[in-house]
PDB file of C-alpha atoms and ligand atoms in Angstrom:
ATOM      1  CA  UNK A 955      17.166  -7.906  -2.216  1.00 91.00           C
ATOM      2  CA  UNK A 956      14.849  -7.093  -5.096  1.00 97.00           C
ATOM      3  CA  UNK A 957      11.634  -9.106  -4.863  1.00 98.00           C
ATOM      4  CA  UNK A 958       9.914  -8.743  -8.171  1.00 98.00           C
ATOM      5  CA  UNK A 959       7.226 -10.666  -9.968  1.00 98.00           C
ATOM      6  CA  UNK A 960       3.975 -10.394 -11.859  1.00 98.00           C
ATOM      7  CA  UNK A 961       0.380 -11.521 -11.864  1.00 97.00           C
ATOM      8  CA  UNK A 962       0.043 -15.247 -12.609  1.00 97.00           C
ATOM      9  CA  UNK A 963      -2.887 -17.484 -13.347  1.00 95.00           C
ATOM     10  CA  UNK A 964      -3.802 -19.592 -10.342  1.00 94.00           C
ATOM     11  CA  UNK A 965      -5.698 -22.193 -12.345  1.00 92.00           C
ATOM     12  CA  UNK A 966      -3.034 -24.896 -11.975  1.00 94.00           C
ATOM     13  CA  UNK A 967      -2.404 -24.282  -8.297  1.00 96.00           C
ATOM     14  CA  UNK A 968       0.256 -22.662  -6.159  1.00 97.00           C
ATOM     15  CA  UNK A 969       3.157 -25.006  -6.902  1.00 98.00           C
ATOM     16  CA  UNK A 970       2.672 -24.453 -10.638  1.00 98.00           C
ATOM     17  CA  UNK A 971       2.752 -20.677 -10.094  1.00 98.00           C
ATOM     18  CA  UNK A 972       6.055 -20.932  -8.236  1.00 98.00           C
ATOM     19  CA  UNK A 973       7.618 -22.831 -11.143  1.00 98.00           C
ATOM     20  CA  UNK A 974       6.216 -20.334 -13.639  1.00 98.00           C
ATOM     21  CA  UNK A 975       7.479 -17.421 -11.566  1.00 98.00           C
ATOM     22  CA  UNK A 976      10.943 -18.941 -11.408  1.00 98.00           C
ATOM     23  CA  UNK A 977      11.009 -19.425 -15.178  1.00 98.00           C
ATOM     24  CA  UNK A 978      10.289 -15.695 -15.585  1.00 98.00           C
ATOM     25  CA  UNK A 979      13.073 -14.604 -13.239  1.00 98.00           C
ATOM     26  CA  UNK A 980      10.546 -13.682 -10.546  1.00 98.00           C
ATOM     27  CA  UNK A 981      10.949 -14.286  -6.817  1.00 98.00           C
ATOM     28  CA  UNK A 982       7.468 -13.220  -5.772  1.00 98.00           C
ATOM     29  CA  UNK A 983       4.143 -13.087  -7.602  1.00 98.00           C
ATOM     30  CA  UNK A 984       0.497 -12.155  -7.380  1.00 98.00           C
ATOM     31  CA  UNK A 985      -2.580 -14.218  -8.128  1.00 97.00           C
ATOM     32  CA  UNK A 986      -6.315 -13.764  -7.872  1.00 96.00           C
ATOM     33  CA  UNK A 987      -7.892 -15.584  -4.957  1.00 93.00           C
ATOM     34  CA  UNK A 988     -10.967 -16.133  -7.132  1.00 91.00           C
ATOM     35  CA  UNK A 989     -12.400 -15.085 -10.483  1.00 87.00           C
ATOM     36  CA  UNK A 990     -11.254 -11.435 -10.754  1.00 84.00           C
ATOM     37  CA  UNK A 991     -14.541 -10.422 -12.401  1.00 88.00           C
ATOM     38  CA  UNK A 992     -16.813 -12.610 -10.306  1.00 83.00           C
ATOM     39  CA  UNK A 993     -17.086 -14.354  -6.980  1.00 84.00           C
ATOM     40  CA  UNK A 994     -16.368 -17.975  -7.861  1.00 87.00           C
ATOM     41  CA  UNK A 995     -13.357 -19.510  -6.122  1.00 89.00           C
ATOM     42  CA  UNK A 996     -11.417 -22.640  -6.968  1.00 86.00           C
ATOM     43  CA  UNK A 997     -11.636 -25.553  -4.609  1.00 88.00           C
ATOM     44  CA  UNK A 998      -8.922 -25.219  -2.003  1.00 91.00           C
ATOM     45  CA  UNK A 999      -6.118 -27.797  -2.273  1.00 95.00           C
ATOM     46  CA  UNK A1000      -4.400 -28.025   1.140  1.00 96.00           C
ATOM     47  CA  UNK A1001      -1.736 -30.449  -0.127  1.00 97.00           C
ATOM     48  CA  UNK A1002      -0.753 -28.045  -2.916  1.00 97.00           C
ATOM     49  CA  UNK A1003      -0.658 -25.171  -0.414  1.00 98.00           C
ATOM     50  CA  UNK A1004       1.560 -27.143   1.931  1.00 98.00           C
ATOM     51  CA  UNK A1005       3.993 -27.997  -0.870  1.00 98.00           C
ATOM     52  CA  UNK A1006       3.979 -24.370  -2.003  1.00 98.00           C
ATOM     53  CA  UNK A1007       4.837 -23.063   1.465  1.00 98.00           C
ATOM     54  CA  UNK A1008       7.890 -25.354   1.613  1.00 98.00           C
ATOM     55  CA  UNK A1009       8.920 -24.528  -1.954  1.00 98.00           C
ATOM     56  CA  UNK A1010       8.665 -20.753  -1.413  1.00 98.00           C
ATOM     57  CA  UNK A1011      10.963 -21.060   1.569  1.00 98.00           C
ATOM     58  CA  UNK A1012      13.401 -23.354  -0.197  1.00 98.00           C
ATOM     59  CA  UNK A1013      13.651 -21.000  -3.175  1.00 98.00           C
ATOM     60  CA  UNK A1014      13.945 -17.839  -1.072  1.00 98.00           C
ATOM     61  CA  UNK A1015      10.865 -16.130  -2.496  1.00 98.00           C
ATOM     62  CA  UNK A1016       9.599 -12.894  -1.009  1.00 98.00           C
ATOM     63  CA  UNK A1017       6.078 -12.615   0.331  1.00 98.00           C
ATOM     64  CA  UNK A1018       3.313 -13.235  -2.189  1.00 98.00           C
ATOM     65  CA  UNK A1019       0.712 -10.561  -2.863  1.00 98.00           C
ATOM     66  CA  UNK A1020      -2.649 -12.238  -3.467  1.00 98.00           C
ATOM     67  CA  UNK A1021      -5.310 -10.020  -5.026  1.00 98.00           C
ATOM     68  CA  UNK A1022      -9.001  -9.971  -4.164  1.00 97.00           C
ATOM     69  CA  UNK A1023     -11.673  -9.927  -6.841  1.00 95.00           C
ATOM     70  CA  UNK A1024     -12.301  -6.612  -8.628  1.00 94.00           C
ATOM     71  CA  UNK A1025     -16.032  -7.063  -8.185  1.00 94.00           C
ATOM     72  CA  UNK A1026     -15.855  -7.385  -4.391  1.00 97.00           C
ATOM     73  CA  UNK A1027     -17.204  -4.001  -3.266  1.00 98.00           C
ATOM     74  CA  UNK A1028     -17.300  -3.819   0.519  1.00 98.00           C
ATOM     75  CA  UNK A1029     -19.148  -0.486   0.421  1.00 98.00           C
ATOM     76  CA  UNK A1030     -21.770  -1.088  -2.226  1.00 98.00           C
ATOM     77  CA  UNK A1031     -25.122   0.541  -1.461  1.00 98.00           C
ATOM     78  CA  UNK A1032     -27.494  -2.439  -1.363  1.00 98.00           C
ATOM     79  CA  UNK A1033     -27.120  -4.168   1.992  1.00 98.00           C
ATOM     80  CA  UNK A1034     -27.619  -7.695   0.674  1.00 98.00           C
ATOM     81  CA  UNK A1035     -24.843  -7.244  -1.908  1.00 98.00           C
ATOM     82  CA  UNK A1036     -22.601  -5.545   0.618  1.00 98.00           C
ATOM     83  CA  UNK A1037     -22.867  -8.384   3.118  1.00 98.00           C
ATOM     84  CA  UNK A1038     -22.208 -10.863   0.299  1.00 97.00           C
ATOM     85  CA  UNK A1039     -18.963  -8.978  -0.432  1.00 97.00           C
ATOM     86  CA  UNK A1040     -18.031  -9.065   3.249  1.00 98.00           C
ATOM     87  CA  UNK A1041     -18.435 -12.868   3.229  1.00 97.00           C
ATOM     88  CA  UNK A1042     -16.257 -13.092   0.116  1.00 97.00           C
ATOM     89  CA  UNK A1043     -13.559 -11.149   1.975  1.00 98.00           C
ATOM     90  CA  UNK A1044     -13.867 -13.447   4.984  1.00 98.00           C
ATOM     91  CA  UNK A1045     -13.619 -16.533   2.789  1.00 97.00           C
ATOM     92  CA  UNK A1046     -10.546 -15.094   1.010  1.00 97.00           C
ATOM     93  CA  UNK A1047      -8.810 -14.410   4.313  1.00 98.00           C
ATOM     94  CA  UNK A1048      -9.595 -17.907   5.582  1.00 97.00           C
ATOM     95  CA  UNK A1049      -8.081 -19.291   2.373  1.00 97.00           C
ATOM     96  CA  UNK A1050      -4.961 -17.211   2.934  1.00 97.00           C
ATOM     97  CA  UNK A1051      -4.416 -19.138   6.176  1.00 97.00           C
ATOM     98  CA  UNK A1052      -3.275 -22.058   3.994  1.00 97.00           C
ATOM     99  CA  UNK A1053      -0.433 -19.854   2.703  1.00 98.00           C
ATOM    100  CA  UNK A1054       0.586 -18.292   6.001  1.00 98.00           C
ATOM    101  CA  UNK A1055       2.757 -15.201   6.162  1.00 98.00           C
ATOM    102  CA  UNK A1056       1.775 -13.691   2.823  1.00 98.00           C
ATOM    103  CA  UNK A1057      -0.168 -10.596   1.776  1.00 98.00           C
ATOM    104  CA  UNK A1058      -3.752 -10.226   0.650  1.00 98.00           C
ATOM    105  CA  UNK A1059      -4.319  -7.014  -1.312  1.00 98.00           C
ATOM    106  CA  UNK A1060      -7.660  -5.632  -2.449  1.00 98.00           C
ATOM    107  CA  UNK A1061      -9.303  -2.514  -3.825  1.00 98.00           C
ATOM    108  CA  UNK A1062     -10.980  -0.834  -0.836  1.00 98.00           C
ATOM    109  CA  UNK A1063     -14.204  -0.234  -2.749  1.00 98.00           C
ATOM    110  CA  UNK A1064     -16.446   2.328  -4.430  1.00 98.00           C
ATOM    111  CA  UNK A1065     -18.986   4.169  -2.325  1.00 98.00           C
ATOM    112  CA  UNK A1066     -21.366   4.510  -5.310  1.00 98.00           C
ATOM    113  CA  UNK A1067     -22.845   7.822  -4.201  1.00 98.00           C
ATOM    114  CA  UNK A1068     -23.200   7.008  -0.501  1.00 98.00           C
ATOM    115  CA  UNK A1069     -20.391   9.438   0.263  1.00 98.00           C
ATOM    116  CA  UNK A1070     -16.757   8.915   1.209  1.00 98.00           C
ATOM    117  CA  UNK A1071     -17.385   8.771   4.969  1.00 98.00           C
ATOM    118  CA  UNK A1072     -20.074   6.105   4.629  1.00 98.00           C
ATOM    119  CA  UNK A1073     -17.864   4.123   2.250  1.00 98.00           C
ATOM    120  CA  UNK A1074     -14.950   4.228   4.665  1.00 98.00           C
ATOM    121  CA  UNK A1075     -17.176   3.213   7.593  1.00 98.00           C
ATOM    122  CA  UNK A1076     -18.525   0.217   5.668  1.00 98.00           C
ATOM    123  CA  UNK A1077     -15.020  -0.909   4.652  1.00 99.00           C
ATOM    124  CA  UNK A1078     -13.935  -0.629   8.301  1.00 98.00           C
ATOM    125  CA  UNK A1079     -16.894  -2.759   9.402  1.00 98.00           C
ATOM    126  CA  UNK A1080     -16.145  -5.321   6.687  1.00 98.00           C
ATOM    127  CA  UNK A1081     -12.535  -5.690   7.841  1.00 98.00           C
ATOM    128  CA  UNK A1082     -13.575  -5.938  11.487  1.00 98.00           C
ATOM    129  CA  UNK A1083     -15.993  -8.678  10.450  1.00 98.00           C
ATOM    130  CA  UNK A1084     -13.615 -10.628   8.214  1.00 98.00           C
ATOM    131  CA  UNK A1085     -10.133 -10.259   9.701  1.00 98.00           C
ATOM    132  CA  UNK A1086      -9.606 -12.365  12.807  1.00 97.00           C
ATOM    133  CA  UNK A1087      -6.596 -11.359  14.927  1.00 95.00           C
ATOM    134  CA  UNK A1088      -5.042 -14.822  14.676  1.00 96.00           C
ATOM    135  CA  UNK A1089      -5.143 -15.075  10.860  1.00 97.00           C
ATOM    136  CA  UNK A1090      -1.550 -15.367   9.569  1.00 98.00           C
ATOM    137  CA  UNK A1091      -2.114 -12.802   6.821  1.00 98.00           C
ATOM    138  CA  UNK A1092      -1.481  -9.087   6.401  1.00 98.00           C
ATOM    139  CA  UNK A1093      -4.281  -7.344   4.524  1.00 98.00           C
ATOM    140  CA  UNK A1094      -3.204  -4.579   2.154  1.00 98.00           C
ATOM    141  CA  UNK A1095      -5.391  -1.714   1.009  1.00 99.00           C
ATOM    142  CA  UNK A1096      -4.452  -0.764  -2.539  1.00 98.00           C
ATOM    143  CA  UNK A1097      -3.921   2.904  -3.374  1.00 98.00           C
ATOM    144  CA  UNK A1098      -6.514   3.737  -6.038  1.00 98.00           C
ATOM    145  CA  UNK A1099      -6.627   6.093  -9.028  1.00 98.00           C
ATOM    146  CA  UNK A1100      -9.818   7.805  -7.888  1.00 98.00           C
ATOM    147  CA  UNK A1101     -11.951   6.625 -10.779  1.00 97.00           C
ATOM    148  CA  UNK A1102     -15.674   7.222 -10.174  1.00 97.00           C
ATOM    149  CA  UNK A1103     -16.429   6.913  -6.459  1.00 98.00           C
ATOM    150  CA  UNK A1104     -13.378   4.834  -5.543  1.00 98.00           C
ATOM    151  CA  UNK A1105     -12.266   4.957  -1.931  1.00 98.00           C
ATOM    152  CA  UNK A1106      -8.524   5.022  -1.308  1.00 98.00           C
ATOM    153  CA  UNK A1107      -7.074   7.457  -3.822  1.00 98.00           C
ATOM    154  CA  UNK A1108      -6.044   9.788  -0.987  1.00 98.00           C
ATOM    155  CA  UNK A1109      -3.646   8.653   1.725  1.00 98.00           C
ATOM    156  CA  UNK A1110      -6.034  10.193   4.270  1.00 98.00           C
ATOM    157  CA  UNK A1111      -8.781   7.759   3.233  1.00 98.00           C
ATOM    158  CA  UNK A1112      -6.505   4.745   3.679  1.00 98.00           C
ATOM    159  CA  UNK A1113      -5.383   6.084   7.039  1.00 98.00           C
ATOM    160  CA  UNK A1114      -9.025   6.458   8.147  1.00 98.00           C
ATOM    161  CA  UNK A1115      -9.670   2.800   7.288  1.00 98.00           C
ATOM    162  CA  UNK A1116      -6.519   1.650   9.090  1.00 98.00           C
ATOM    163  CA  UNK A1117      -7.383   3.688  12.191  1.00 98.00           C
ATOM    164  CA  UNK A1118     -10.998   2.520  12.127  1.00 98.00           C
ATOM    165  CA  UNK A1119     -10.015  -1.142  12.052  1.00 98.00           C
ATOM    166  CA  UNK A1120      -7.191  -0.718  14.555  1.00 97.00           C
ATOM    167  CA  UNK A1121      -5.355  -3.885  13.537  1.00 97.00           C
ATOM    168  CA  UNK A1122      -1.627  -4.436  13.165  1.00 96.00           C
ATOM    169  CA  UNK A1123      -2.492  -6.806  10.313  1.00 97.00           C
ATOM    170  CA  UNK A1124      -3.438  -3.981   7.972  1.00 98.00           C
ATOM    171  CA  UNK A1125      -1.087  -2.287   5.523  1.00 98.00           C
ATOM    172  CA  UNK A1126      -0.973  -0.603   2.122  1.00 99.00           C
ATOM    173  CA  UNK A1127       0.047  -1.705  -1.370  1.00 99.00           C
ATOM    174  CA  UNK A1128       1.156   1.267  -3.439  1.00 98.00           C
ATOM    175  CA  UNK A1129       0.203   1.012  -7.106  1.00 98.00           C
ATOM    176  CA  UNK A1130       2.452   3.337  -9.128  1.00 98.00           C
ATOM    177  CA  UNK A1131      -0.065   3.895 -11.940  1.00 98.00           C
ATOM    178  CA  UNK A1132      -2.868   4.554  -9.480  1.00 98.00           C
ATOM    179  CA  UNK A1133      -1.013   7.036  -7.248  1.00 98.00           C
ATOM    180  CA  UNK A1134       0.220   9.005 -10.244  1.00 98.00           C
ATOM    181  CA  UNK A1135      -3.279   9.065 -11.730  1.00 98.00           C
ATOM    182  CA  UNK A1136      -4.521  10.117  -8.292  1.00 98.00           C
ATOM    183  CA  UNK A1137      -2.211  13.143  -8.178  1.00 98.00           C
ATOM    184  CA  UNK A1138       0.888  11.998  -6.287  1.00 98.00           C
ATOM    185  CA  UNK A1139       3.856  13.029  -8.421  1.00 98.00           C
ATOM    186  CA  UNK A1140       6.206  10.056  -8.126  1.00 98.00           C
ATOM    187  CA  UNK A1141       7.805  11.084 -11.449  1.00 98.00           C
ATOM    188  CA  UNK A1142       9.240  14.399 -10.256  1.00 98.00           C
ATOM    189  CA  UNK A1143       9.109  14.008  -6.486  1.00 98.00           C
ATOM    190  CA  UNK A1144       9.193  10.393  -5.289  1.00 98.00           C
ATOM    191  CA  UNK A1145      10.825  11.468  -2.027  1.00 98.00           C
ATOM    192  CA  UNK A1146       8.087  14.025  -1.419  1.00 98.00           C
ATOM    193  CA  UNK A1147       5.333  11.461  -2.025  1.00 98.00           C
ATOM    194  CA  UNK A1148       6.971   8.957   0.320  1.00 98.00           C
ATOM    195  CA  UNK A1149       7.374  11.696   2.930  1.00 98.00           C
ATOM    196  CA  UNK A1150       3.676  12.496   2.554  1.00 98.00           C
ATOM    197  CA  UNK A1151       2.832   8.790   2.880  1.00 98.00           C
ATOM    198  CA  UNK A1152       4.953   8.646   6.013  1.00 98.00           C
ATOM    199  CA  UNK A1153       3.336  11.747   7.489  1.00 98.00           C
ATOM    200  CA  UNK A1154      -0.249  10.589   6.860  1.00 98.00           C
ATOM    201  CA  UNK A1155      -0.107   6.790   7.152  1.00 98.00           C
ATOM    202  CA  UNK A1156       3.411   5.862   8.297  1.00 98.00           C
ATOM    203  CA  UNK A1157       5.884   4.117   6.007  1.00 98.00           C
ATOM    204  CA  UNK A1158       5.876   1.050   8.277  1.00 98.00           C
ATOM    205  CA  UNK A1159       2.427   0.299   6.774  1.00 98.00           C
ATOM    206  CA  UNK A1160       3.758   0.298   3.216  1.00 98.00           C
ATOM    207  CA  UNK A1161       4.248  -3.402   2.561  1.00 98.00           C
ATOM    208  CA  UNK A1162       4.165  -3.964  -1.201  1.00 98.00           C
ATOM    209  CA  UNK A1163       4.037  -2.194  -4.557  1.00 98.00           C
ATOM    210  CA  UNK A1164       2.338  -2.695  -7.889  1.00 98.00           C
ATOM    211  CA  UNK A1165       4.661  -1.562 -10.667  1.00 98.00           C
ATOM    212  CA  UNK A1166       2.642  -0.203 -13.578  1.00 98.00           C
ATOM    213  CA  UNK A1167       3.260   2.595 -15.991  1.00 98.00           C
ATOM    214  CA  UNK A1168       0.182   4.709 -16.838  1.00 98.00           C
ATOM    215  CA  UNK A1169      -1.451   5.308 -20.221  1.00 98.00           C
ATOM    216  CA  UNK A1170      -2.716   8.653 -18.943  1.00 98.00           C
ATOM    217  CA  UNK A1171      -1.236  11.915 -17.652  1.00 98.00           C
ATOM    218  CA  UNK A1172      -0.764  13.050 -14.066  1.00 98.00           C
ATOM    219  CA  UNK A1173      -3.993  13.395 -12.018  1.00 98.00           C
ATOM    220  CA  UNK A1174      -6.114  11.795 -14.754  1.00 98.00           C
ATOM    221  CA  UNK A1175      -7.986   9.441 -12.353  1.00 98.00           C
ATOM    222  CA  UNK A1176      -8.222   6.918 -15.196  1.00 97.00           C
ATOM    223  CA  UNK A1177      -6.464   3.694 -14.068  1.00 98.00           C
ATOM    224  CA  UNK A1178      -5.172   2.335 -17.367  1.00 98.00           C
ATOM    225  CA  UNK A1179      -1.940   0.409 -16.930  1.00 98.00           C
ATOM    226  CA  UNK A1180       0.879   0.660 -19.465  1.00 98.00           C
ATOM    227  CA  UNK A1181       4.031  -1.421 -19.916  1.00 98.00           C
ATOM    228  CA  UNK A1182       7.072  -0.301 -17.924  1.00 98.00           C
ATOM    229  CA  UNK A1183       8.762   2.691 -19.569  1.00 98.00           C
ATOM    230  CA  UNK A1184       6.075   3.202 -22.229  1.00 98.00           C
ATOM    231  CA  UNK A1185       3.721   5.485 -20.331  1.00 98.00           C
ATOM    232  CA  UNK A1186       3.615   8.777 -18.479  1.00 98.00           C
ATOM    233  CA  UNK A1187       5.799   7.491 -15.616  1.00 98.00           C
ATOM    234  CA  UNK A1188       8.770   6.464 -17.751  1.00 98.00           C
ATOM    235  CA  UNK A1189      11.701   4.160 -17.110  1.00 98.00           C
ATOM    236  CA  UNK A1190      13.646   6.566 -14.866  1.00 98.00           C
ATOM    237  CA  UNK A1191      10.752   6.596 -12.379  1.00 98.00           C
ATOM    238  CA  UNK A1192      10.920   2.808 -12.034  1.00 98.00           C
ATOM    239  CA  UNK A1193      14.693   2.955 -11.667  1.00 98.00           C
ATOM    240  CA  UNK A1194      14.166   5.396  -8.772  1.00 98.00           C
ATOM    241  CA  UNK A1195      11.509   3.202  -7.213  1.00 98.00           C
ATOM    242  CA  UNK A1196      13.363  -0.122  -7.255  1.00 98.00           C
ATOM    243  CA  UNK A1197      16.518   1.525  -5.896  1.00 98.00           C
ATOM    244  CA  UNK A1198      14.866   3.706  -3.256  1.00 98.00           C
ATOM    245  CA  UNK A1199      16.256   2.846   0.191  1.00 98.00           C
ATOM    246  CA  UNK A1200      12.788   3.163   1.759  1.00 98.00           C
ATOM    247  CA  UNK A1201      11.272   0.698  -0.713  1.00 98.00           C
ATOM    248  CA  UNK A1202      14.031  -1.930  -0.702  1.00 95.00           C
ATOM    249  CA  UNK A1203      12.973  -5.465   0.122  1.00 96.00           C
ATOM    250  CA  UNK A1204       9.261  -4.902  -0.486  1.00 98.00           C
ATOM    251  CA  UNK A1205       7.569  -7.203  -3.000  1.00 98.00           C
ATOM    252  CA  UNK A1206       6.996  -5.413  -6.323  1.00 98.00           C
ATOM    253  CA  UNK A1207       4.379  -6.829  -8.648  1.00 98.00           C
ATOM    254  CA  UNK A1208       3.961  -6.038 -12.339  1.00 98.00           C
ATOM    255  CA  UNK A1209       0.364  -5.677 -13.518  1.00 98.00           C
ATOM    256  CA  UNK A1210       1.308  -4.433 -16.955  1.00 98.00           C
ATOM    257  CA  UNK A1211      -0.636  -5.466 -20.085  1.00 98.00           C
ATOM    258  CA  UNK A1212       1.641  -8.393 -20.979  1.00 96.00           C
ATOM    259  CA  UNK A1213       1.772 -12.105 -21.631  1.00 97.00           C
ATOM    260  CA  UNK A1214       4.376 -14.183 -19.789  1.00 98.00           C
ATOM    261  CA  UNK A1215       7.320 -13.665 -22.227  1.00 98.00           C
ATOM    262  CA  UNK A1216       6.989  -9.869 -21.958  1.00 98.00           C
ATOM    263  CA  UNK A1217       6.735 -10.152 -18.184  1.00 98.00           C
ATOM    264  CA  UNK A1218      10.063 -11.998 -18.206  1.00 98.00           C
ATOM    265  CA  UNK A1219      11.522  -9.144 -20.275  1.00 98.00           C
ATOM    266  CA  UNK A1220      10.205  -6.483 -17.896  1.00 98.00           C
ATOM    267  CA  UNK A1221      11.529  -8.373 -14.882  1.00 98.00           C
ATOM    268  CA  UNK A1222      14.955  -8.633 -16.558  1.00 98.00           C
ATOM    269  CA  UNK A1223      14.829  -4.945 -17.479  1.00 98.00           C
ATOM    270  CA  UNK A1224      14.075  -3.898 -13.900  1.00 98.00           C
ATOM    271  CA  UNK A1225      16.710  -6.235 -12.489  1.00 98.00           C
ATOM    272  CA  UNK A1226      19.269  -4.720 -14.861  1.00 98.00           C
ATOM    273  CA  UNK A1227      18.616  -1.282 -13.330  1.00 97.00           C
ATOM    274  CA  UNK A1228      19.170  -2.403  -9.746  1.00 95.00           C
TER     275      UNK A1228
HETATM  276 FE1   FE B 621      -5.345  -3.950  -7.971  1.00 90.12          FE
HETATM  277 FE1   FE B 622      -2.723  -2.562  -8.773  1.00 90.12          FE
HETATM  278 ZN1   ZN B 623      -5.177  -0.507 -11.832  1.00 90.12          ZN
END
């Protein structure tokens, strides 16, 4: 089963997103848990969440992949700001309990000159603080492009976070633009990259994907998404990805620079290659 969808606006609630997703040919989707460039969150609507849970089941959707705010940096240098980010994470994970069984993905953080080891240690502490063992959510670390001081562009860094936290509720979301920008050649050697992922982290931790082409060449560390087939990854790479036996059944989310009609076209394009 191909579970594919895109980023949707959460402003009209979860039920509205499900209907929008369906109209685009999607059977999963992503949404921001709060303002992607800030910390403000919508008021939680438990009745809408309850309806959404039933509707997702009824319509056979795959797991949703919620996305934390871009500005939430769990390893920022100033302690006051760092602890604020940790509380944002905790609040996000508590909110996810109203949509049980889905994924919460976030950018691990940027160590802003503190050093990779310190950054990783602070992210580990944040997750230990925010993720209670009984929360019905799996938290996904997103693979990053390695822009600036980003943590998580190497599989080893993600593995160190996972080991440090020691929770079964932690996994990875592989972003195709980011890993290619980071220097994992999924264009010429997808099998080799997945073997490397398996060796370092374990493929059982790979829970979801972000499908983005890249505006920039291999190992550019830039993180600029391009529409599917129009960038340095190319259409054949996405054909390989959606049909790869080790990636089958995992939710795949488009974060391409599109409005809804183009998302529908990309979803149809990818489905036609299955
Ligand atoms: Fe992301
Ligand atoms: Fe992404
Ligand atoms: Zn990105």
